[in-house]
C-alpha cells in the first residue's frame, strides 16, 4: 500500500489540472508567513489551486518558539505548524526543498533550482529574512553560529556540549540575542552577551526598564557587556573560534560565538525579478508589490517604509493578502503596532508600541517597572511592563485600540489591580489554545458551567500550560456573580464527584466502567473521566473488577508511554535502581536490534528506551525478559535508593535491601496519581527520600517515614509521618499509607496535594492507629494479590485483538509462554 | 486515470473492540476506524494539531480524545469539540462476512487500485 504522500492537485504548468478552477496561486517561502497566506486563502476559497514552495526540507514551523528547542530541549518537530495530512486534506500542493531561481512576473512563471518551470496567476513572496551578520572579520570560522533555524539550535547545542566549549558569547542584546543566551545558559554553559548599544533591547525599552532588565538577565547566569563593539572574531590554531577582540583592545576567550544582531529581509529574488526593493520588497496597502501579479507578506515585505520582524504583523498582512488574492473583501493593511514578549524563564517582560513619548506615567520599584505612554490627544500609544506584567492583556488591548486615557496613571494603577471582569472580550486569556475572554463567558452562559474544571474541559482555556487557570476561575466567579462552587467532579459532564460515583459502585455492586455508565451516565459524553472511573472501580473491588481496556488511556492499553511522535517508551522494572551486567547486556542488545533512537537513564534510577514503535513492543519485552516498570501508568513507579550500609561508610540502614523489598511489595498497584518512593540509608538523603511521595530515611536507631514530598512541578518536603524502630515497621507504615492514599485521594491528586488538603494529623490518626493500620494492610494485601505484577506478559496473550498492531498489519507472533499463573 | 470513489475493504470487524479504534492505511492516508455502541465511525488518524494518533484515543459514545494533547473530535461530524479544527470523516460499513468496508473518496484513490473490490459507486462523494 502506498505510504503517506502529499497529493498534488492537478498538473503544474500545463492545462491538465483536475479541478474546474484553473487559477493558481504560488506561495514562495514556507515560513510562518507562507503558511499564514495559505491558510487565509483556503479559508476564503476552497477551489483555487495553491502551491507552497518551502526552501527548507521541512514543513512550515513556528520559528518564534525557536528558543524552546534550545532552552527546553524540544525536538524541532514539535514546532511544526501543521501535520503533513493537513496539506493533503486541503488540496495544497506543498513542495519541500524547492528554491526558486528566477521569477518572470509578466509571463507568470517561476523557475526552480531543478530547472522545472511552474506557472502562476498570482505569486506571493514570503521569503522572510536571513540572520544579519555584521562585517566583522572572522565570522566564517567554525564555531560561529547564527540563531535562525532548528539546525542553528542543533549546532549551538552541539558546540555547548562539546567538552572544551568553555564560554559562549552572544553578539547582540536584543530579543533574539537574549533568548539565545538564555537557551545556552540553560544548557549549563557560561555565556556573555555583548551588545553594541548602551542598553539591552533598545528598540523596545527605555533606559529605565533596560537598567532593570540587565540585572534580571544576569540573575539567570548570563553576563552582560554593554557599549562593547566587537572588532574581530579570532580563531585558534585549529581554525575554530577561540575568542573575540573588542574596540577598546580587550579580548574574551570563547569556544562558541552566536551572532544575533538582527535580520535582513531576503529580497534577492524580488530584486533580480525587477520588483521595487528598498530595505525589503516594497508593497502597497493591499500587499501588492510593484508588479500587480506579485504580492509579498512577512519579514521580506516593506510596507510604508517599515519591515516588521515580529510575528503579529505577519498574520494581519496575510489576511489582507488573502482578500486581495481571492477578491473576498476590499481590505487594507495600515501597519501594525509592534509588541514583544521576552520568552525567558523568570523574567516577565511585555512591551507594545512606543517606549517613550508625549506623556509618560511610570511606577517603578525594586525589580518592577511599569510604564504607560500617551500621545498629545490622550490616546495610549505604548507600554512597558517589566518584573510585574499584571494587567498586560488590558494594556496591550489599550495600545492596540488607541484607548483614550485622560488619566493614564489611573489606568496603569487599575491595570495592576485589573480583575478579569475589566478585560475586553477580545483579550486572549489562554495563549496556548488561543481562547478569548468572550469565548469563555459565552461557554459559561451557554453551558451553565459551575466549576473551573468544566470551563477548562469545554473551552480548553487552561488545558495547555495551565498558567491562565486562576484567570479562568476569576472569570467564572465574575460570570456567576460570586465565589465559585469548586466541587471537583470526576465526571464534569454529568457533574458527579468521586464520592457520588463510588456510591453507585458500592450500592450497585458495579464491576466495570460500562456498568457505571449504564447506572449514572458518567463517561458517555466526552469519555475524559473513564480512566478515573477505571481506577475507582478497580480500587473499590480490590482489583477483582472487570477490566475494560476502552476505559484506559493508550499507555495502559499497550503498557508503554506514548511520545510526541506516536512512538512509545519502554522502562523495565529495575527494583531499587539495582541491575546486573546480564540485564544491561540485554538492554543494549535490544536497543541495537530495534534501532531504538534514545536510551536514557531516568531520574528514578532505571533505563528508558525511547522511540519504540507500537508493533515492536511485544518483541522488545520478550527480548528484554524483564517485567514492566509501570513507568507509563498512574501507579507505583520506583523506589530510588542509595547504597546504604552495603558500601557506604556513613550508612545507617540497608537502603538497597529495604528499597527492593518495598518496591516488590508495592509494584503493580494502581494509584490515584503516580507514586514515587525512595529509601535512603542516612539523613544525607542521597536518594532524595524527603521529596518523594513515600520516603524512608534510616536514622541512628530507627527509620523515619516521610509522605507527600515532591520535587517536580511543585517542590515540597514531605511530612514526617512517623519514626519507628525497625525497617519492617517502616514498611508497614509505608504500605498502610499507600492503601490509605489509594482509598481517599481524588483521581490525579498527588500525595503532596492531598497532604496539603487534609493535613498530616488526619493521616496519622488513620495510618498509625494499630487497629486501623491492620485494616489498611489487609485491604492492601487483597488488592496486591489480585493485581497484575507484569502486564508485559500480554505479549503472549493479547488482551484485545490487534492490541499492538494496525488493522492492516499482522500482530507479531511470539512463542506462547507458560500458562498465566504457572510461576506464581 | 481518473479515480472515482469506491468501497474498499480495510480489515475485519472482530479486530476492533467496542469503544476502541484501530488505524489502517488507505492510499496516501491513514484512517482511524472506531466501533461505537451505535455502529462504526471512521476519521483521519492524524490529529490536525500535532499529528497525534487518534485511533489510540479514548472513545466515548460519539467522540474521541487525542492521546497527545486531549483535543476532542466528534466522530460523526469530524468537528473539534470546543475548537475550530476538523478531521475528515468517512463512510464505513460492515459486510455480512465481517469485512469492514470504507467508502474511499476519489481524492484518496491514488494507490488503492488494487484494493477496490467492488465497482465504483456513483460519480463522486
mmCIF file of N, CA and C in Angstrom, chain B residues 14 20 46-47 53 56 78 110 118-119 124:
data_model
loop_
_atom_site.group_PDB
_atom_site.id
_atom_site.type_symbol
_atom_site.label_atom_id
_atom_site.label_comp_id
_atom_site.label_asym_id
_atom_site.label_seq_id
_atom_site.Cartn_x
_atom_site.Cartn_y
_atom_site.Cartn_z
ATOM 1 N N UNK B 14 -13.992 -7.960 13.733
ATOM 2 C CA UNK B 14 -13.655 -8.512 15.057
ATOM 3 C C UNK B 14 -12.307 -7.986 15.575
ATOM 4 N N UNK B 20 -13.120 1.148 21.019
ATOM 5 C CA UNK B 20 -11.707 1.374 20.732
ATOM 6 C C UNK B 20 -11.552 1.700 19.248
ATOM 7 N N UNK B 46 -4.608 11.121 11.901
ATOM 8 C CA UNK B 46 -3.689 12.132 12.456
ATOM 9 C C UNK B 46 -4.464 13.327 12.972
ATOM 10 N N UNK B 47 -4.240 13.693 14.227
ATOM 11 C CA UNK B 47 -4.862 14.883 14.812
ATOM 12 C C UNK B 47 -4.285 16.117 14.101
ATOM 13 N N UNK B 53 -1.969 10.214 17.246
ATOM 14 C CA UNK B 53 -2.684 9.059 16.688
ATOM 15 C C UNK B 53 -4.093 8.928 17.269
ATOM 16 N N UNK B 56 -5.652 5.790 18.811
ATOM 17 C CA UNK B 56 -5.213 5.420 20.158
ATOM 18 C C UNK B 56 -5.943 6.222 21.234
ATOM 19 N N UNK B 78 -16.701 15.079 12.600
ATOM 20 C CA UNK B 78 -15.280 15.391 12.466
ATOM 21 C C UNK B 78 -14.905 16.715 13.088
ATOM 22 N N UNK B 110 -5.661 7.325 -5.082
ATOM 23 C CA UNK B 110 -4.281 7.143 -5.539
ATOM 24 C C UNK B 110 -3.680 5.937 -4.825
ATOM 25 N N UNK B 118 -15.190 -3.780 -5.318
ATOM 26 C CA UNK B 118 -16.466 -3.635 -5.987
ATOM 27 C C UNK B 118 -16.367 -2.532 -7.021
ATOM 28 N N UNK B 119 -17.305 -2.518 -7.914
ATOM 29 C CA UNK B 119 -17.308 -1.483 -8.937
ATOM 30 C C UNK B 119 -17.543 -0.145 -8.272
ATOM 31 N N UNK B 124 -19.127 10.281 -7.437
ATOM 32 C CA UNK B 124 -18.267 11.081 -6.559
ATOM 33 C C UNK B 124 -18.783 11.033 -5.140
#
